[in-house]
Structure formats: C-alpha cells, structure tokens
Tab-separated table of C-alpha atoms and ligand atoms in Angstrom:
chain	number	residue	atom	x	y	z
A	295	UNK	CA	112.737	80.859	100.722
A	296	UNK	CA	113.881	84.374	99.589
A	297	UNK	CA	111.675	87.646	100.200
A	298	UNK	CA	110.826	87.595	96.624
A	299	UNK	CA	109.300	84.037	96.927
A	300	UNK	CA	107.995	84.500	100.129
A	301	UNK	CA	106.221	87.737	99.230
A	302	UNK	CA	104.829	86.420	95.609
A	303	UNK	CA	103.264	83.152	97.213
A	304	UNK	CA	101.628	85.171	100.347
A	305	UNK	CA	100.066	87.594	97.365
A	306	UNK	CA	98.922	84.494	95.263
A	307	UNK	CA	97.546	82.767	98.357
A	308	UNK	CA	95.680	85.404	100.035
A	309	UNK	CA	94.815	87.074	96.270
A	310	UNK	CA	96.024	90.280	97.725
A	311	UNK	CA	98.383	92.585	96.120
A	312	UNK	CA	98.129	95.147	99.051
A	313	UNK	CA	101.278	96.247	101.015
A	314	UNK	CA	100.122	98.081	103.590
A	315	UNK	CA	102.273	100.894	104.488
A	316	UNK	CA	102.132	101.567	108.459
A	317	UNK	CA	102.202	105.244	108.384
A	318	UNK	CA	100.694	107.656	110.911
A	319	UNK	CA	100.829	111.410	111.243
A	320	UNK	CA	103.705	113.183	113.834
A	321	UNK	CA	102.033	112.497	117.047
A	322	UNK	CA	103.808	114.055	120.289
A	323	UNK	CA	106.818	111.258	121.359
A	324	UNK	CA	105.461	111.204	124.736
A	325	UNK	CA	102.516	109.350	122.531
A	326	UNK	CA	104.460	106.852	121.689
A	327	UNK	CA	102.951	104.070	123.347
A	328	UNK	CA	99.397	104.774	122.117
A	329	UNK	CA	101.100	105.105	118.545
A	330	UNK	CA	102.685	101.535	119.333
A	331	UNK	CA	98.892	100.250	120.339
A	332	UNK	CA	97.328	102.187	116.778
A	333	UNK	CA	99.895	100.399	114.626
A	334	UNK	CA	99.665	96.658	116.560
A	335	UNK	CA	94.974	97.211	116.052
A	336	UNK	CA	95.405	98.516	112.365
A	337	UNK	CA	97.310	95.374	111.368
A	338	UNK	CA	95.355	93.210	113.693
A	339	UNK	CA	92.075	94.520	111.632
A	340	UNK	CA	93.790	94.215	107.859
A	341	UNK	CA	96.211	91.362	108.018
A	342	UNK	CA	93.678	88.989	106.056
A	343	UNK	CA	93.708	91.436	103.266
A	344	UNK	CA	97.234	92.251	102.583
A	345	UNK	CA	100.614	90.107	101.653
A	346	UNK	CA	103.302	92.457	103.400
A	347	UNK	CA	103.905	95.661	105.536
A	348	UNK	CA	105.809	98.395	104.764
A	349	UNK	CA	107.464	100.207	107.748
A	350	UNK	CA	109.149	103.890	107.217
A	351	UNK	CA	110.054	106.761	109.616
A	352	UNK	CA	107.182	106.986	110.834
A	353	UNK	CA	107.316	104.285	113.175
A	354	UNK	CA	111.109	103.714	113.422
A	355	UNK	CA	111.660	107.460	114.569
A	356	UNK	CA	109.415	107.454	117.386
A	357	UNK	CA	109.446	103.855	118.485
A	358	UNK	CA	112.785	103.204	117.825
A	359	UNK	CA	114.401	100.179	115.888
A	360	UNK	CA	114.782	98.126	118.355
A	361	UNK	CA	112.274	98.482	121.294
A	362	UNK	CA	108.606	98.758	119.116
A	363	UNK	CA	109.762	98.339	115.374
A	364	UNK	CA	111.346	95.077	115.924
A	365	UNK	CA	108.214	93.586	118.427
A	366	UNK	CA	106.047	94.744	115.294
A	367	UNK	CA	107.893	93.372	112.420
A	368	UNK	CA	107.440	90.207	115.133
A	369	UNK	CA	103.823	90.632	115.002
A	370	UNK	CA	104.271	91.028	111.236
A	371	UNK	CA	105.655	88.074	110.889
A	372	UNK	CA	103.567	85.788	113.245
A	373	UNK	CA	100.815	86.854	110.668
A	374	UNK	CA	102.592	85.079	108.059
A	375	UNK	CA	103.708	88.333	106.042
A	376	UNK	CA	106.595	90.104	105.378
A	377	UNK	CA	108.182	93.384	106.426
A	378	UNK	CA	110.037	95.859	104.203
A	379	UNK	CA	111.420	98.575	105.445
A	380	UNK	CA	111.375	101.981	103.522
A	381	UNK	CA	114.481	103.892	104.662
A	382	UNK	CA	115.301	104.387	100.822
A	383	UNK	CA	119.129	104.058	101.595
A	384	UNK	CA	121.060	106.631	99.955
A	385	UNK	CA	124.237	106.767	101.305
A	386	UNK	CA	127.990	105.791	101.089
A	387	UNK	CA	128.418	101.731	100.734
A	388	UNK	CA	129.899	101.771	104.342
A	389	UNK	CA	127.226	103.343	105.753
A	390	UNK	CA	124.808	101.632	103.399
A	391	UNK	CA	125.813	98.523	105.081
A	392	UNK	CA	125.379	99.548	108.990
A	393	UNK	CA	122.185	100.675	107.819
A	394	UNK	CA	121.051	97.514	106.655
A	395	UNK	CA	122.853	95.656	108.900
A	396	UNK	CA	120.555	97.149	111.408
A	397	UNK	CA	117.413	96.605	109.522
A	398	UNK	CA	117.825	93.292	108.583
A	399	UNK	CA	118.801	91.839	112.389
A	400	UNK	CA	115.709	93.801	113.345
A	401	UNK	CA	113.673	91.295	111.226
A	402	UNK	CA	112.986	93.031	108.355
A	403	UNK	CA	112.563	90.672	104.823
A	404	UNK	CA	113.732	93.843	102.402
A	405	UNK	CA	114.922	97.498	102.229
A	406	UNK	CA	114.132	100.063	99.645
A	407	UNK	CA	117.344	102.040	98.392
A	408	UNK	CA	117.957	104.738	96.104
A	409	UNK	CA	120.244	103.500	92.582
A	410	UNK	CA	121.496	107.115	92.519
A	411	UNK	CA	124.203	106.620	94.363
A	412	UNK	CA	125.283	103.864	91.925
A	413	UNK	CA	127.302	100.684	92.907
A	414	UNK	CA	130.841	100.349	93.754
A	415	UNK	CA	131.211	102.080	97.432
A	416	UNK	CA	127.110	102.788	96.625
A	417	UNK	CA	124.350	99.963	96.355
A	418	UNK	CA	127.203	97.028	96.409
A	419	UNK	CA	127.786	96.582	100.349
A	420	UNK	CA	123.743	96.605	100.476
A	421	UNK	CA	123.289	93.904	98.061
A	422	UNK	CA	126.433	91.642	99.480
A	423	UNK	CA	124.577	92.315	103.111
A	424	UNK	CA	121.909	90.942	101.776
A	425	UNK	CA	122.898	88.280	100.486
A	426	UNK	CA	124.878	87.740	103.634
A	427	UNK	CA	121.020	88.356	105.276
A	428	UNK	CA	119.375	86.026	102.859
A	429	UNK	CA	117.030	89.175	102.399
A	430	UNK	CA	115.479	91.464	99.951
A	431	UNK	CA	116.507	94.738	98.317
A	432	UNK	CA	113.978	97.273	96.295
A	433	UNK	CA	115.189	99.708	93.996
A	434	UNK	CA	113.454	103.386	93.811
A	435	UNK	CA	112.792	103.888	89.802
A	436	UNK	CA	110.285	106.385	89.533
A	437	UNK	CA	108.490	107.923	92.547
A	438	UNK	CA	104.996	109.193	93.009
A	439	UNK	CA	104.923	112.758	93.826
A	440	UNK	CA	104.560	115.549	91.514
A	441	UNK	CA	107.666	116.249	91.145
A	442	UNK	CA	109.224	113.262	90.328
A	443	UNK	CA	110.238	114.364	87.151
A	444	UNK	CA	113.213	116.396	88.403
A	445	UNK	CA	115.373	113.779	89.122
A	446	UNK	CA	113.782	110.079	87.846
A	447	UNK	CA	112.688	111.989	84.226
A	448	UNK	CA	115.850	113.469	83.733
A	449	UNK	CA	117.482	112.602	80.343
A	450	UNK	CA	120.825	110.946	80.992
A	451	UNK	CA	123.572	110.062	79.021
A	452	UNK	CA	124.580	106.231	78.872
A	453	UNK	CA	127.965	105.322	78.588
A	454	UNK	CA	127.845	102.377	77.334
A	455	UNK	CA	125.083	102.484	74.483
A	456	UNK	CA	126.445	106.156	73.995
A	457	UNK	CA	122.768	107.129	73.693
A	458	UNK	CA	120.868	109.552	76.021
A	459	UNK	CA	117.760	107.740	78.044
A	460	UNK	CA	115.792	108.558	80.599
A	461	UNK	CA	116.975	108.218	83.931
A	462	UNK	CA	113.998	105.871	85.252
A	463	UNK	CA	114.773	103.406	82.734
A	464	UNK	CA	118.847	103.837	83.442
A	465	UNK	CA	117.308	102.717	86.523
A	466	UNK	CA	115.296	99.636	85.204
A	467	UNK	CA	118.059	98.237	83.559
A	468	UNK	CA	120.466	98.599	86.750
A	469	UNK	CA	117.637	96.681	88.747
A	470	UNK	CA	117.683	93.798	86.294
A	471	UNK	CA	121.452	94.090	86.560
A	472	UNK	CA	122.013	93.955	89.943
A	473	UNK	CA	119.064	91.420	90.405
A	474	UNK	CA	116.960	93.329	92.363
A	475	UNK	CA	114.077	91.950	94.051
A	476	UNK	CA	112.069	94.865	93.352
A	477	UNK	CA	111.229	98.526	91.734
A	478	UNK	CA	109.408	100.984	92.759
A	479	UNK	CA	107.253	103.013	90.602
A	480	UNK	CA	104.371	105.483	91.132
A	481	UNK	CA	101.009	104.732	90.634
A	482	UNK	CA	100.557	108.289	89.716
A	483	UNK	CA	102.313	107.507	86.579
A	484	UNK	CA	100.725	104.474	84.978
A	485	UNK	CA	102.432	105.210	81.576
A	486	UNK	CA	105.941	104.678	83.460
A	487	UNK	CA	104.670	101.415	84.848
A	488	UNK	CA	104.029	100.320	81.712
A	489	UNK	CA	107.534	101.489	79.977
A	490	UNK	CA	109.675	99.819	83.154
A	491	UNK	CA	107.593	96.819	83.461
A	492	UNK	CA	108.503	96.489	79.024
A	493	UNK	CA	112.381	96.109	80.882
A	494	UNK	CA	111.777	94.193	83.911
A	495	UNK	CA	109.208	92.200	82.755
A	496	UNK	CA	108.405	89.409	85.359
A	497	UNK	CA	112.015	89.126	86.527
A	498	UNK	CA	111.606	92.251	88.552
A	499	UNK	CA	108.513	92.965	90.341
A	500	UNK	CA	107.543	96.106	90.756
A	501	UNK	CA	106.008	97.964	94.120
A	502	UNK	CA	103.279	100.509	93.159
A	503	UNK	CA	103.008	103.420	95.944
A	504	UNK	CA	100.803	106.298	95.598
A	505	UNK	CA	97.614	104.793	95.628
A	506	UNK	CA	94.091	107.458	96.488
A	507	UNK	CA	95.381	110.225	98.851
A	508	UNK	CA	98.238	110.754	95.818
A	509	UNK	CA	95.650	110.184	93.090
A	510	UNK	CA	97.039	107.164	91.565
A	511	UNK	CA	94.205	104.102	91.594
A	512	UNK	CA	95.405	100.449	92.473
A	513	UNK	CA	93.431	98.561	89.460
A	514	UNK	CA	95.092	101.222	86.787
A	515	UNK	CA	98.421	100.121	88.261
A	516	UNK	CA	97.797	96.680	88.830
A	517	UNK	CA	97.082	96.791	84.709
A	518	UNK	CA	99.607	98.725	83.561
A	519	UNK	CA	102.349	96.007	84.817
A	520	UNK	CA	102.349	96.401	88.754
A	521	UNK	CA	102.387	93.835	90.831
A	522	UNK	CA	102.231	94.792	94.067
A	523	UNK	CA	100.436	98.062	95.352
A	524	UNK	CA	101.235	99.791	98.546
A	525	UNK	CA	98.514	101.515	100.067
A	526	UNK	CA	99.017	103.710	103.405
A	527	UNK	CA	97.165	106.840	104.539
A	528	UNK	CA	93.730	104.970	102.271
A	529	UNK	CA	93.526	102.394	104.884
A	530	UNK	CA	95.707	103.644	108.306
A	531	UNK	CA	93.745	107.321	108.425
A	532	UNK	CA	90.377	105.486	107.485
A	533	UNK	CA	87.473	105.617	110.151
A	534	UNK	CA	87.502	101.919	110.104
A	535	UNK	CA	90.671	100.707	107.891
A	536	UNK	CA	89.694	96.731	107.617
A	537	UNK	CA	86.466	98.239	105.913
A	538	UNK	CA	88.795	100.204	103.344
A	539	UNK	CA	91.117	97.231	102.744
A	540	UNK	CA	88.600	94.510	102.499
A	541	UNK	CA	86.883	96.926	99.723
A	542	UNK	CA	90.042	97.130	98.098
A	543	UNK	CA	91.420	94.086	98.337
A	544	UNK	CA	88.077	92.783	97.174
A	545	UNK	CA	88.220	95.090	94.111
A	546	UNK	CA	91.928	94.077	92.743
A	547	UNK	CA	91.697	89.614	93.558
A	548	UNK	CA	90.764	88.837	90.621
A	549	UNK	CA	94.125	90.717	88.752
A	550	UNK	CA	96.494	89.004	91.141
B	805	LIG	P1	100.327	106.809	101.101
B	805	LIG	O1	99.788	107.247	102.412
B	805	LIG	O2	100.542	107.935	100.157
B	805	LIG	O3	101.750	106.203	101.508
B	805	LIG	O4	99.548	105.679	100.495
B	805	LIG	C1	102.688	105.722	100.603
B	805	LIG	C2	103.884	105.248	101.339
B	805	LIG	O5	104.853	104.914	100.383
B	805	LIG	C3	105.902	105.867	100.466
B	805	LIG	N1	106.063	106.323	99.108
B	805	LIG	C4	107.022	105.922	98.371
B	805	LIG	N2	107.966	105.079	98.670
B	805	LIG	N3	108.748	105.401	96.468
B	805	LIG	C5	108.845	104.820	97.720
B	805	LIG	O6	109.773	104.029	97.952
B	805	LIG	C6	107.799	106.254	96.129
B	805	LIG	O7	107.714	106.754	95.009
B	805	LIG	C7	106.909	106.528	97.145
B	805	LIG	N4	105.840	107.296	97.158
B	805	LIG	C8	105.346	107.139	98.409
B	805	LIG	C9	105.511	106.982	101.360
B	805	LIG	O8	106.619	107.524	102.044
B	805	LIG	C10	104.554	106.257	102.263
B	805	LIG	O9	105.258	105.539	103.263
C-alpha cells in the first residue's frame, strides 16, 4: 500500500487527523539517552490519538539516524502508524538522493522537500528514489511562520501561462504535477489553505503545521481544506501530552 493510502486509512480508522511531530527542546547530547526514553513515553501515551509521526532534527541530530531514529520509527511502526521525516530536502538532485536514500532504509514512509530547487538535477532523483522506495514525498507550499511571505508569497513569473502568480500556488500546481503525496501549508494561514486546496483538491493532501504555540487552530484548518494537522510542542511540552491529544483529537473526529 503506498504512504498516501496507508496514512489516509490509519486517519479514517482511528478518526484522527493528528501527526504528531516528535520535537523536544536542545537538551545537552550527553542527555541523549533520557531524550531517547522522553520520545519512546510521549508516543507510548498518544499513539491511540494520532495517524502518523513526524520526526525532524530534533531527534535525528542527537540520536543519530541510525542508532535511536531508526529503533523509533520501529516503535512507530509496530503502532501501526507511519513516519515522515521532516528534513525539508533542499539540495542538489545527487545529494537529494543520498539524503533520502538514507531516510527511507531507516524506515521512514515519506520526506518533506523544498520545490524551490525545482526538478531536473532538483526534486527528480527524490521522487525516482522514491519510487524506487515505494515511499512518500511532501512538498513545502506555504509555511507557518511569520515570515513566510518572503519567499512562498512572492509574485513569480510563469513561463508557460506568461502570467505572474504567486509563488505558493507555482508550488501547488508543481505538486499536482509531479504527483506528490503531499503539501504543506500553515495553519497560520487558513486563507492559503483554502486557495491551494481550490488546486489540489483531493488529489493532493495537504499537511497543516503550526497548530497553538504558532497560533494557527486545528478545526480552522481542518475546514479550510486540510487534511491532516501536525501538532508538536501542543502535545510533546504538555504536563501530561495524552491529556492534550485526547482533547484534541476528541475535538477534530467528527471533520475527519
Ligand atoms: P509545533 O511545535 O510548532 O511544531 O507544533 C511544528 C513542527 O512542524 C515543523 N513546521 C513545519 N514543517 N512546514 C514544514 O514542513 C512548515 O511550514 C512548518 N512549520 C512548522 C516544525 O519544524 C516542527 O517540527
């Protein structure tokens, strides 16, 4: 079954929309096996209440790929969800494709990469990996922080309608293109939600980050045209996180 598949049944099943994203603050290194021990308890608590995990630096940098990341994505999947991982790749196609190469014999289901860097020598060897993989690959369309704008709101000129768009939906349209499995888009920005999801519609699903600490709120997104929400600092900084998620997950069922 493809990540897409796989994901979209787990979130219909469970009537969760909630990615959990797995992040914790810089702790010292030497930490790293009570970091290891925080991450394994705070999906042990939530897992009933979300459809997938989202891993990022936070956890590969000090626990390597590897040693910890790959024993959680493991534990991940013995839990029957998925793991992305959020490295946003950004580079040249050949080192696009070590990258994912890496990621994907770890375990992980998807990636998250950055369109910017387009597709011949760019997204290409990403896409063909995963294919190769039989795994997943997100696109970045608009992101959540405040200044988002800058590059994602930029006008750009397309060559081929000859007309000048916004760059976000340059990036909508390259997603259906390339057959993404995903876009991202900030729940900050509902109104963008609603203008990319016109595009992608249900062929492209798109990942909603930037839920409460970054002021964006999951049922806003969820309406607007989201399908998935990813929640991290909400539920992994929370005194007691499967309180948080089961609140939230309780809040959003009924729009899955
Ligand atoms: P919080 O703690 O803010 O964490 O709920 C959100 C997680 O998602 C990442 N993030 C993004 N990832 N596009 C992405 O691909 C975005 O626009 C975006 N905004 C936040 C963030 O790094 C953290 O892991």
């Amino acid at each position: 079954m493809s990540f897409k598949a796989k994901i979209e049944e787990t979130a219909k099943n469970k009537k969760t929309p909630i990615v959990l994203a797995l992040d914790f603050p810089y702790q010292n290194p030497e930490s790293r096996t009570a970091l290891f021990a925080k991450a394994q308890n705070v999906l042990k608590s939530i897992h009933p209440y979300i459809c997938a995990v989202k891993i990022n630096h936070h956890l590969v940098l000090p626990l390597g790929t590897f040693n910890g990341v790959q024993e959680l994505v493991k534990e991940i999947h013995d839990k029957g969800l998925t793991a992305i991982m959020d490295c946003k790749a950004n580079d040249v196609g050949a080192s696009n494709q070590v990258i994912a190469e890496y990621y994907y014999t770890a375990g992980f289901d998807a990636l998250i990469a950055n369109p910017f860097v387009g597709w011949e020598e760019g997204l290409k060897p990403i896409f063909d990996t995963a294919s190769k993989f039989q795994r997943g690959v997100i696109l970045l369309a608009y992101m959540s922080h405040k200044a988002a704008n800058e590059g994602y709101g930029q006008t750009v000129y397309d060559n081929e309608t000859r007309k000048k768009i916004p760059q976000y939906v340059y990036f909508a349209r390259k997603a259906l293109r390339w057959n993404a499995d995903g876009a991202v888009v900030g729940a900050t920005y509902p109104e963008k939600i609603r203008e990319i999801h016109e595009i992608l519609r249900e062929k492209v699903p798109i990942y909603s980050p930037g839920i409460g600490i970054q002021g964006g709120a999951a049922e806003t997104a969820l309406k607007a045209g989201a399908q998935y929400i990813i929640v991290g600092r909400e539920i992994t900084l929370a005194k007691n996180p499967s309180v948080v998620a089961k609140k939230l997950q309780a809040s959003v069922r009924s729009i899955v």
